[in-house]
PDB file of C-alpha atoms in Angstrom:
ATOM      1  CA  MET A 212      11.008  -9.934  12.977  1.00 51.00           C
ATOM      2  CA  LEU A 213       9.942 -13.099  14.728  1.00 51.00           C
ATOM      3  CA  GLY A 214       6.240 -13.052  15.411  1.00 54.00           C
ATOM      4  CA  LEU A 215       3.679 -14.812  17.538  1.00 60.00           C
ATOM      5  CA  GLY A 216       4.576 -18.197  16.156  1.00 54.00           C
ATOM      6  CA  THR A 217       2.927 -20.610  13.749  1.00 53.00           C
ATOM      7  CA  SER A 218       1.871 -24.204  13.960  1.00 52.00           C
ATOM      8  CA  ARG A 219       3.057 -26.793  11.480  1.00 62.00           C
ATOM      9  CA  GLN A 220      -0.210 -26.403   9.545  1.00 82.00           C
ATOM     10  CA  LEU A 221      -0.878 -22.931   8.151  1.00 91.00           C
ATOM     11  CA  PRO A 222      -4.553 -21.931   8.190  1.00 94.00           C
ATOM     12  CA  SER A 223      -6.114 -21.833   4.750  1.00 95.00           C
ATOM     13  CA  VAL A 224      -6.542 -18.093   4.108  1.00 97.00           C
ATOM     14  CA  THR A 225      -3.019 -17.229   5.227  1.00 97.00           C
ATOM     15  CA  LYS A 226      -1.595 -20.066   3.145  1.00 96.00           C
ATOM     16  CA  ASN A 227      -3.540 -19.066   0.044  1.00 97.00           C
ATOM     17  CA  LEU A 228      -2.546 -15.416   0.408  1.00 98.00           C
ATOM     18  CA  LEU A 229       1.102 -16.441   0.629  1.00 97.00           C
ATOM     19  CA  VAL A 230       0.806 -18.663  -2.440  1.00 97.00           C
ATOM     20  CA  ILE A 231      -1.057 -16.067  -4.537  1.00 97.00           C
ATOM     21  CA  ASN A 232       1.410 -13.272  -3.740  1.00 97.00           C
ATOM     22  CA  VAL A 233       4.439 -15.430  -4.486  1.00 97.00           C
ATOM     23  CA  LEU A 234       2.981 -16.824  -7.710  1.00 97.00           C
ATOM     24  CA  ILE A 235       2.120 -13.378  -9.043  1.00 97.00           C
ATOM     25  CA  PHE A 236       5.615 -12.151  -8.239  1.00 97.00           C
ATOM     26  CA  VAL A 237       7.199 -15.142 -10.016  1.00 97.00           C
ATOM     27  CA  VAL A 238       5.024 -14.551 -13.083  1.00 97.00           C
ATOM     28  CA  MET A 239       6.081 -10.898 -13.167  1.00 96.00           C
ATOM     29  CA  MET A 240       9.741 -11.827 -12.868  1.00 95.00           C
ATOM     30  CA  LEU A 241       9.573 -14.446 -15.611  1.00 96.00           C
ATOM     31  CA  SER A 242       7.481 -12.450 -18.084  1.00 95.00           C
ATOM     32  CA  PRO A 243       8.300  -8.790 -18.825  1.00 93.00           C
ATOM     33  CA  LEU A 244       4.992  -8.565 -20.685  1.00 94.00           C
ATOM     34  CA  MET A 245       3.020  -9.731 -17.644  1.00 95.00           C
ATOM     35  CA  ASP A 246       5.053  -7.395 -15.458  1.00 93.00           C
ATOM     36  CA  GLN A 247       4.017  -4.484 -17.672  1.00 90.00           C
ATOM     37  CA  LYS A 248       0.378  -5.588 -17.852  1.00 93.00           C
ATOM     38  CA  LEU A 249       0.025  -6.120 -14.108  1.00 94.00           C
ATOM     39  CA  THR A 250       1.753  -2.823 -13.331  1.00 91.00           C
ATOM     40  CA  THR A 251      -0.607  -1.055 -15.734  1.00 91.00           C
ATOM     41  CA  TYR A 252      -3.883  -2.720 -14.804  1.00 94.00           C
ATOM     42  CA  ALA A 253      -3.480  -4.191 -11.297  1.00 96.00           C
ATOM     43  CA  ALA A 254      -1.263  -1.643  -9.526  1.00 95.00           C
ATOM     44  CA  LEU A 255      -3.049   1.331  -7.943  1.00 95.00           C
ATOM     45  CA  HIS A 256      -2.899   4.574  -9.916  1.00 93.00           C
ATOM     46  CA  TYR A 257      -4.006   8.035  -8.847  1.00 92.00           C
ATOM     47  CA  PHE A 258      -7.795   8.243  -9.079  1.00 92.00           C
ATOM     48  CA  THR A 259      -7.941  11.047 -11.682  1.00 90.00           C
ATOM     49  CA  SER A 260      -5.366   9.341 -13.896  1.00 90.00           C
ATOM     50  CA  PRO A 261      -6.643   7.618 -17.033  1.00 89.00           C
ATOM     51  CA  GLY A 262      -4.855   4.534 -15.697  1.00 90.00           C
ATOM     52  CA  PHE A 263      -7.038   4.259 -12.597  1.00 93.00           C
ATOM     53  CA  LYS A 264      -9.574   1.433 -12.376  1.00 95.00           C
ATOM     54  CA  SER A 265     -11.770   0.746  -9.355  1.00 96.00           C
ATOM     55  CA  TRP A 266     -10.574  -2.840  -8.979  1.00 97.00           C
ATOM     56  CA  GLN A 267      -7.044  -1.584  -8.353  1.00 97.00           C
ATOM     57  CA  LEU A 268      -8.102  -0.778  -4.775  1.00 97.00           C
ATOM     58  CA  VAL A 269      -7.925  -4.558  -4.239  1.00 97.00           C
ATOM     59  CA  THR A 270      -5.559  -5.896  -6.877  1.00 97.00           C
ATOM     60  CA  TYR A 271      -2.638  -3.631  -5.941  1.00 97.00           C
ATOM     61  CA  MET A 272      -2.195  -5.702  -2.768  1.00 97.00           C
ATOM     62  CA  PHE A 273      -1.040  -8.678  -4.804  1.00 97.00           C
ATOM     63  CA  VAL A 274       1.583  -6.849  -6.889  1.00 96.00           C
ATOM     64  CA  HIS A 275       5.024  -6.210  -5.395  1.00 96.00           C
ATOM     65  CA  GLY A 276       7.833  -3.960  -6.526  1.00 90.00           C
ATOM     66  CA  GLY A 277      10.744  -6.264  -5.827  1.00 91.00           C
ATOM     67  CA  PHE A 278      11.925  -9.335  -3.956  1.00 94.00           C
ATOM     68  CA  GLY A 279      12.733  -7.420  -0.769  1.00 93.00           C
ATOM     69  CA  HIS A 280       9.278  -5.850  -0.778  1.00 93.00           C
ATOM     70  CA  LEU A 281       7.620  -9.236  -1.203  1.00 96.00           C
ATOM     71  CA  LEU A 282       9.861 -10.942   1.363  1.00 96.00           C
ATOM     72  CA  CYS A 283       9.182  -8.444   4.154  1.00 93.00           C
ATOM     73  CA  ASN A 284       5.427  -8.635   3.649  1.00 96.00           C
ATOM     74  CA  MET A 285       5.273 -12.410   3.356  1.00 96.00           C
ATOM     75  CA  VAL A 286       7.483 -13.001   6.406  1.00 94.00           C
ATOM     76  CA  ALA A 287       5.162 -10.802   8.471  1.00 94.00           C
ATOM     77  CA  LEU A 288       2.100 -12.555   7.028  1.00 97.00           C
ATOM     78  CA  TYR A 289       3.614 -15.978   7.802  1.00 95.00           C
ATOM     79  CA  PHE A 290       4.352 -15.173  11.446  1.00 92.00           C
ATOM     80  CA  PHE A 291       1.375 -12.987  12.376  1.00 94.00           C
ATOM     81  CA  GLY A 292      -1.375 -13.999   9.942  1.00 96.00           C
ATOM     82  CA  PRO A 293      -2.100 -17.486  11.336  1.00 95.00           C
ATOM     83  CA  VAL A 294      -2.793 -16.241  14.851  1.00 93.00           C
ATOM     84  CA  ILE A 295      -5.160 -13.514  13.688  1.00 95.00           C
ATOM     85  CA  GLU A 296      -6.886 -15.919  11.288  1.00 96.00           C
ATOM     86  CA  ARG A 297      -7.489 -18.405  14.106  1.00 93.00           C
ATOM     87  CA  VAL A 298      -8.861 -15.638  16.319  1.00 92.00           C
ATOM     88  CA  LEU A 299     -11.155 -14.147  13.678  1.00 94.00           C
ATOM     89  CA  GLY A 300     -12.022 -17.223  11.644  1.00 93.00           C
ATOM     90  CA  ARG A 301     -11.455 -17.660   7.917  1.00 94.00           C
ATOM     91  CA  GLU A 302     -14.197 -15.430   6.506  1.00 95.00           C
ATOM     92  CA  ARG A 303     -13.716 -12.598   8.977  1.00 96.00           C
ATOM     93  CA  PHE A 304      -9.935 -12.737   8.574  1.00 97.00           C
ATOM     94  CA  LEU A 305     -10.183 -12.502   4.773  1.00 97.00           C
ATOM     95  CA  PHE A 306     -12.565  -9.565   5.108  1.00 97.00           C
ATOM     96  CA  PHE A 307     -10.201  -7.966   7.624  1.00 98.00           C
ATOM     97  CA  TYR A 308      -7.167  -8.419   5.359  1.00 98.00           C
ATOM     98  CA  LEU A 309      -8.890  -7.003   2.290  1.00 98.00           C
ATOM     99  CA  ILE A 310     -10.586  -4.089   4.043  1.00 98.00           C
ATOM    100  CA  CYS A 311      -7.296  -3.044   5.662  1.00 97.00           C
ATOM    101  CA  GLY A 312      -5.706  -3.080   2.223  1.00 97.00           C
ATOM    102  CA  VAL A 313      -8.557  -1.082   0.682  1.00 98.00           C
ATOM    103  CA  GLY A 314      -8.444   1.384   3.575  1.00 97.00           C
ATOM    104  CA  ALA A 315      -4.713   1.774   3.082  1.00 96.00           C
ATOM    105  CA  ALA A 316      -5.276   2.506  -0.614  1.00 96.00           C
ATOM    106  CA  LEU A 317      -7.938   5.113   0.121  1.00 97.00           C
ATOM    107  CA  VAL A 318      -5.720   6.890   2.639  1.00 95.00           C
ATOM    108  CA  GLN A 319      -2.818   6.952   0.171  1.00 93.00           C
ATOM    109  CA  GLU A 320      -5.105   8.273  -2.567  1.00 94.00           C
ATOM    110  CA  GLY A 321      -6.364  10.911  -0.152  1.00 94.00           C
ATOM    111  CA  VAL A 322      -2.831  12.052   0.621  1.00 91.00           C
ATOM    112  CA  PHE A 323      -2.072  12.212  -3.098  1.00 90.00           C
ATOM    113  CA  ALA A 324      -5.252  14.255  -3.634  1.00 91.00           C
ATOM    114  CA  TRP A 325      -4.159  16.691  -0.918  1.00 90.00           C
ATOM    115  CA  LEU A 326      -0.762  17.067  -2.600  1.00 87.00           C
ATOM    116  CA  VAL A 327      -2.303  17.494  -6.036  1.00 89.00           C
ATOM    117  CA  ASN A 328      -4.608  20.177  -4.651  1.00 88.00           C
ATOM    118  CA  GLY A 329      -1.505  22.242  -3.939  1.00 87.00           C
ATOM    119  CA  TYR A 330      -0.620  22.048  -7.623  1.00 85.00           C
ATOM    120  CA  ASP A 331      -4.201  23.028  -8.515  1.00 86.00           C
ATOM    121  CA  VAL A 332      -3.713  26.204  -6.515  1.00 84.00           C
ATOM    122  CA  LYS A 333      -0.332  26.883  -8.105  1.00 84.00           C
ATOM    123  CA  TYR A 334      -0.991  26.041 -11.764  1.00 83.00           C
ATOM    124  CA  GLY A 335      -4.785  25.762 -12.028  1.00 88.00           C
ATOM    125  CA  SER A 336      -6.937  22.652 -12.226  1.00 89.00           C
ATOM    126  CA  ALA A 337      -6.957  22.586 -16.047  1.00 89.00           C
ATOM    127  CA  ALA A 338      -3.144  22.598 -16.164  1.00 87.00           C
ATOM    128  CA  VAL A 339      -2.926  19.836 -13.556  1.00 89.00           C
ATOM    129  CA  ALA A 340      -5.477  17.714 -15.452  1.00 89.00           C
ATOM    130  CA  TRP A 341      -3.456  18.205 -18.644  1.00 86.00           C
ATOM    131  CA  VAL A 342      -0.219  17.120 -16.951  1.00 86.00           C
ATOM    132  CA  ILE A 343      -1.850  14.012 -15.479  1.00 87.00           C
ATOM    133  CA  ASP A 344      -3.486  12.980 -18.761  1.00 85.00           C
ATOM    134  CA  HIS A 345      -0.462  13.533 -20.970  1.00 80.00           C
ATOM    135  CA  SER A 346       2.079  12.086 -18.575  1.00 79.00           C
ATOM    136  CA  TRP A 347      -0.068   8.948 -18.342  1.00 80.00           C
ATOM    137  CA  SER A 348      -0.121   8.734 -22.119  1.00 75.00           C
ATOM    138  CA  MET A 349       3.685   8.897 -22.157  1.00 70.00           C
ATOM    139  CA  PHE A 350       3.958   6.380 -19.319  1.00 69.00           C
ATOM    140  CA  SER A 351       1.607   3.828 -20.881  1.00 69.00           C
ATOM    141  CA  ASN A 352       3.102   4.153 -24.392  1.00 67.00           C
ATOM    142  CA  GLY A 353       6.718   4.122 -23.253  1.00 63.00           C
ATOM    143  CA  SER A 354       7.272   7.527 -24.861  1.00 63.00           C
ATOM    144  CA  THR A 355       9.798  10.033 -23.519  1.00 64.00           C
ATOM    145  CA  SER A 356       8.881  13.088 -25.584  1.00 70.00           C
ATOM    146  CA  LEU A 357       5.944  15.305 -26.422  1.00 73.00           C
ATOM    147  CA  SER A 358       4.644  16.193 -29.856  1.00 75.00           C
ATOM    148  CA  PRO A 359       4.863  19.834 -31.038  1.00 78.00           C
ATOM    149  CA  ASP A 360       1.127  20.290 -30.384  1.00 81.00           C
ATOM    150  CA  GLU A 361       1.495  18.887 -26.873  1.00 79.00           C
ATOM    151  CA  LEU A 362       4.440  21.192 -26.223  1.00 81.00           C
ATOM    152  CA  MET A 363       2.374  24.195 -27.232  1.00 85.00           C
ATOM    153  CA  GLU A 364      -0.444  23.063 -24.960  1.00 84.00           C
ATOM    154  CA  GLY A 365       2.008  22.682 -22.098  1.00 82.00           C
ATOM    155  CA  VAL A 366       3.344  26.186 -22.699  1.00 86.00           C
ATOM    156  CA  LYS A 367      -0.221  27.524 -22.811  1.00 85.00           C
ATOM    157  CA  TYR A 368      -0.963  25.956 -19.426  1.00 82.00           C
ATOM    158  CA  GLY A 369       2.274  27.339 -17.995  1.00 84.00           C
ATOM    159  CA  VAL A 370       3.802  23.971 -17.099  1.00 85.00           C
ATOM    160  CA  ILE A 371       6.425  23.798 -19.869  1.00 86.00           C
ATOM    161  CA  SER A 372       9.085  26.313 -20.835  1.00 85.00           C
ATOM    162  CA  ILE A 373      10.950  26.259 -24.142  1.00 82.00           C
ATOM    163  CA  GLY A 374      14.472  27.579 -24.568  1.00 77.00           C
ATOM    164  CA  SER A 375      17.422  27.263 -26.903  1.00 72.00           C
ATOM    165  CA  GLY A 376      18.269  23.881 -25.415  1.00 73.00           C
ATOM    166  CA  GLY A 377      14.793  22.459 -25.888  1.00 76.00           C
ATOM    167  CA  TYR A 378      11.876  22.225 -23.500  1.00 79.00           C
ATOM    168  CA  SER A 379      11.645  21.558 -19.783  1.00 81.00           C
ATOM    169  CA  TYR A 380       8.922  21.325 -17.191  1.00 82.00           C
ATOM    170  CA  VAL A 381       8.647  24.243 -14.819  1.00 83.00           C
ATOM    171  CA  PRO A 382       9.685  23.556 -11.196  1.00 83.00           C
ATOM    172  CA  GLY A 383       7.282  21.256  -9.372  1.00 81.00           C
ATOM    173  CA  VAL A 384       5.727  19.613 -12.414  1.00 84.00           C
ATOM    174  CA  MET A 385       8.007  16.565 -12.291  1.00 84.00           C
ATOM    175  CA  GLU A 386       6.853  15.945  -8.722  1.00 84.00           C
ATOM    176  CA  LEU A 387       3.243  16.093  -9.951  1.00 86.00           C
ATOM    177  CA  ILE A 388       4.068  13.629 -12.736  1.00 84.00           C
ATOM    178  CA  GLY A 389       5.612  11.332 -10.136  1.00 83.00           C
ATOM    179  CA  ILE A 390       2.456  11.402  -8.017  1.00 82.00           C
ATOM    180  CA  ALA A 391       0.211  10.744 -11.004  1.00 81.00           C
ATOM    181  CA  ASN A 392       2.263   7.937 -12.528  1.00 82.00           C
ATOM    182  CA  THR A 393       4.023   6.140  -9.690  1.00 84.00           C
ATOM    183  CA  PRO A 394       1.691   3.238  -8.908  1.00 90.00           C
ATOM    184  CA  THR A 395       1.131   2.015  -5.370  1.00 93.00           C
ATOM    185  CA  VAL A 396       1.793  -1.705  -4.975  1.00 95.00           C
ATOM    186  CA  GLY A 397       2.121  -4.296  -2.266  1.00 95.00           C
ATOM    187  CA  ALA A 398       0.360  -5.911   0.665  1.00 96.00           C
ATOM    188  CA  SER A 399       1.996  -3.623   3.229  1.00 95.00           C
ATOM    189  CA  GLY A 400      -1.245  -1.845   4.170  1.00 96.00           C
ATOM    190  CA  ALA A 401      -2.966  -5.155   4.893  1.00 97.00           C
ATOM    191  CA  ILE A 402       0.136  -6.407   6.722  1.00 97.00           C
ATOM    192  CA  PHE A 403       0.213  -3.315   8.918  1.00 96.00           C
ATOM    193  CA  GLY A 404      -3.431  -4.072   9.671  1.00 97.00           C
ATOM    194  CA  ILE A 405      -2.470  -7.557  10.840  1.00 97.00           C
ATOM    195  CA  LEU A 406       0.338  -6.114  12.959  1.00 95.00           C
ATOM    196  CA  GLY A 407      -2.075  -3.591  14.469  1.00 95.00           C
ATOM    197  CA  ALA A 408      -4.620  -6.266  15.356  1.00 94.00           C
ATOM    198  CA  SER A 409      -1.860  -8.443  16.820  1.00 93.00           C
ATOM    199  CA  ALA A 410      -0.636  -5.575  19.004  1.00 93.00           C
ATOM    200  CA  MET A 411      -4.144  -4.874  20.268  1.00 91.00           C
ATOM    201  CA  LEU A 412      -5.015  -8.504  20.956  1.00 91.00           C
ATOM    202  CA  PHE A 413      -1.619  -9.599  22.262  1.00 90.00           C
ATOM    203  CA  PRO A 414       0.048  -6.351  23.419  1.00 89.00           C
ATOM    204  CA  ASN A 415       2.568  -7.995  25.746  1.00 88.00           C
ATOM    205  CA  ALA A 416       3.562 -10.857  23.460  1.00 86.00           C
ATOM    206  CA  ARG A 417       7.328 -11.057  23.113  1.00 85.00           C
ATOM    207  CA  VAL A 418       8.665 -10.726  19.579  1.00 83.00           C
ATOM    208  CA  TYR A 419      12.163 -10.414  18.174  1.00 81.00           C
ATOM    209  CA  LEU A 420      13.035  -7.463  15.976  1.00 78.00           C
ATOM    210  CA  TYR A 421      15.406  -8.608  13.217  1.00 74.00           C
ATOM    211  CA  PHE A 422      15.190 -12.061  14.836  1.00 74.00           C
ATOM    212  CA  ALA A 423      17.488 -10.848  17.624  1.00 77.00           C
ATOM    213  CA  ILE A 424      16.124  -7.946  19.709  1.00 83.00           C
ATOM    214  CA  PRO A 425      13.363  -8.971  22.175  1.00 85.00           C
ATOM    215  CA  MET A 426      10.553  -6.521  22.804  1.00 84.00           C
ATOM    216  CA  LYS A 427       6.840  -6.405  23.504  1.00 91.00           C
ATOM    217  CA  LEU A 428       4.675  -6.427  20.430  1.00 88.00           C
ATOM    218  CA  LYS A 429       2.831  -3.219  21.341  1.00 90.00           C
ATOM    219  CA  TRP A 430       6.093  -1.250  21.427  1.00 91.00           C
ATOM    220  CA  LEU A 431       7.212  -2.714  18.120  1.00 89.00           C
ATOM    221  CA  VAL A 432       4.016  -1.665  16.344  1.00 92.00           C
ATOM    222  CA  ILE A 433       3.899   1.759  18.017  1.00 92.00           C
ATOM    223  CA  GLY A 434       7.526   2.298  17.013  1.00 90.00           C
ATOM    224  CA  TYR A 435       6.791   1.315  13.420  1.00 88.00           C
ATOM    225  CA  ALA A 436       3.793   3.657  13.320  1.00 91.00           C
ATOM    226  CA  VAL A 437       5.795   6.599  14.651  1.00 93.00           C
ATOM    227  CA  LEU A 438       8.592   5.902  12.168  1.00 89.00           C
ATOM    228  CA  GLU A 439       6.124   5.718   9.269  1.00 90.00           C
ATOM    229  CA  LEU A 440       4.520   8.999  10.341  1.00 91.00           C
ATOM    230  CA  ILE A 441       7.881  10.768  10.608  1.00 90.00           C
ATOM    231  CA  GLN A 442       9.001   9.472   7.225  1.00 86.00           C
ATOM    232  CA  GLY A 443       5.678  10.291   5.588  1.00 84.00           C
ATOM    233  CA  VAL A 444       5.419  13.834   6.928  1.00 84.00           C
ATOM    234  CA  GLY A 445       9.114  14.495   6.387  1.00 77.00           C
ATOM    235  CA  GLY A 446       9.082  13.219   2.818  1.00 69.00           C
ATOM    236  CA  TYR A 447      11.719  10.562   3.496  1.00 56.00           C
ATOM    237  CA  ALA A 448      11.912   7.391   1.381  1.00 48.00           C
ATOM    238  CA  THR A 449       9.417   8.871  -1.060  1.00 61.00           C
ATOM    239  CA  THR A 450       9.066   5.624  -3.016  1.00 66.00           C
ATOM    240  CA  VAL A 451       7.443   4.048   0.062  1.00 78.00           C
ATOM    241  CA  ALA A 452       3.706   4.548   0.641  1.00 86.00           C
ATOM    242  CA  HIS A 453       4.032   5.488   4.313  1.00 86.00           C
ATOM    243  CA  PHE A 454       0.475   6.767   4.626  1.00 90.00           C
ATOM    244  CA  ALA A 455      -0.898   3.572   3.094  1.00 93.00           C
ATOM    245  CA  HIS A 456       0.834   1.664   5.894  1.00 94.00           C
ATOM    246  CA  LEU A 457      -0.686   3.990   8.482  1.00 95.00           C
ATOM    247  CA  GLY A 458      -4.071   3.703   6.780  1.00 95.00           C
ATOM    248  CA  GLY A 459      -4.056  -0.076   7.047  1.00 96.00           C
ATOM    249  CA  LEU A 460      -3.066   0.189  10.693  1.00 96.00           C
ATOM    250  CA  LEU A 461      -5.844   2.698  11.398  1.00 96.00           C
ATOM    251  CA  VAL A 462      -8.512   0.512   9.777  1.00 97.00           C
ATOM    252  CA  ALA A 463      -7.354  -2.459  11.854  1.00 96.00           C
ATOM    253  CA  VAL A 464      -7.545  -0.490  15.092  1.00 95.00           C
ATOM    254  CA  LEU A 465     -11.054   0.735  14.293  1.00 96.00           C
ATOM    255  CA  LEU A 466     -12.249  -2.738  13.312  1.00 95.00           C
ATOM    256  CA  VAL A 467     -10.885  -4.406  16.449  1.00 93.00           C
ATOM    257  CA  ILE A 468     -12.487  -1.713  18.634  1.00 92.00           C
ATOM    258  CA  TYR A 469     -15.802  -2.124  16.793  1.00 92.00           C
ATOM    259  CA  TRP A 470     -15.775  -5.920  17.096  1.00 91.00           C
ATOM    260  CA  LYS A 471     -14.844  -5.648  20.760  1.00 88.00           C
ATOM    261  CA  LYS A 472     -17.818  -3.358  21.431  1.00 86.00           C
ATOM    262  CA  LYS A 473     -20.059  -5.815  19.562  1.00 84.00           C
ATOM    263  CA  GLY A 474     -18.918  -8.577  21.921  1.00 81.00           C
ATOM    264  CA  PHE A 475     -16.958 -10.650  19.433  1.00 83.00           C
ATOM    265  CA  PHE A 476     -13.908 -10.887  21.689  1.00 77.00           C
ATOM    266  CA  ASN A 477     -15.672 -11.202  25.046  1.00 67.00           C
ATOM    267  CA  ASP A 478     -14.963 -14.909  25.439  1.00 58.00           C
ATOM    268  CA  LYS A 479     -11.382 -14.714  24.211  1.00 56.00           C
ATOM    269  CA  TRP A 480      -8.542 -15.160  26.679  1.00 45.00           C
ATOM    270  CA  PHE A 481      -6.342 -12.377  25.384  1.00 50.00           C
ATOM    271  CA  PHE A 482      -8.558  -9.528  26.690  1.00 41.00           C
TER     272      PHE A 482
END
């Protein structure tokens, strides 16, 4: 999409965010060891997983899952970030970017917690805790099998069945393992926050979807939000953190409304 436009000189926070995200991605591509370490320690894991660390609520924003993921986020940051940074100022813009990303992470974790609660009801909290702990151990060690003792524990908790062909997880457990051990990565929550602020501050600005289709910015962002909600509720594109995107957008809307009520935007031309 073509955004609000940029001047020849990128403002400092936007420029540094672009550089940091690209550099981290390059390091991960060039070093499998660093890719593993950053995925383990910087990506956001489910909060009851042994792999979760509090700093991941921030660091996950700077880790991306592929070139396409990085490209989409950085293109949006390049076109929309400078305008919002100039409106808010450097310090407020950095705070805004980070808090939208943290808010996105908390919403995604909350959705995961709601899903996991369904497994608590079905299997019991002790069984769910066992699955999360042991699947993390397998994930972090690169193991693909359980020891005999672990198999017996899994059978005791009712999450593993053993037959003539070996063992298997009972239906639903693999989905739980996916929730517990699929890390959330990327700046998308913060980027959706920037898009949300842009749509509120410049609702009638003309942008170009896919660099070709002209439309008002407010309709673009509303359309994206509706699409994310449909995909999130419907379980489509399950490797995408749809609710994190919506969380970042929600935080941005609340912040802009709060700052407006505090008079921060009263002397700005776009209201």
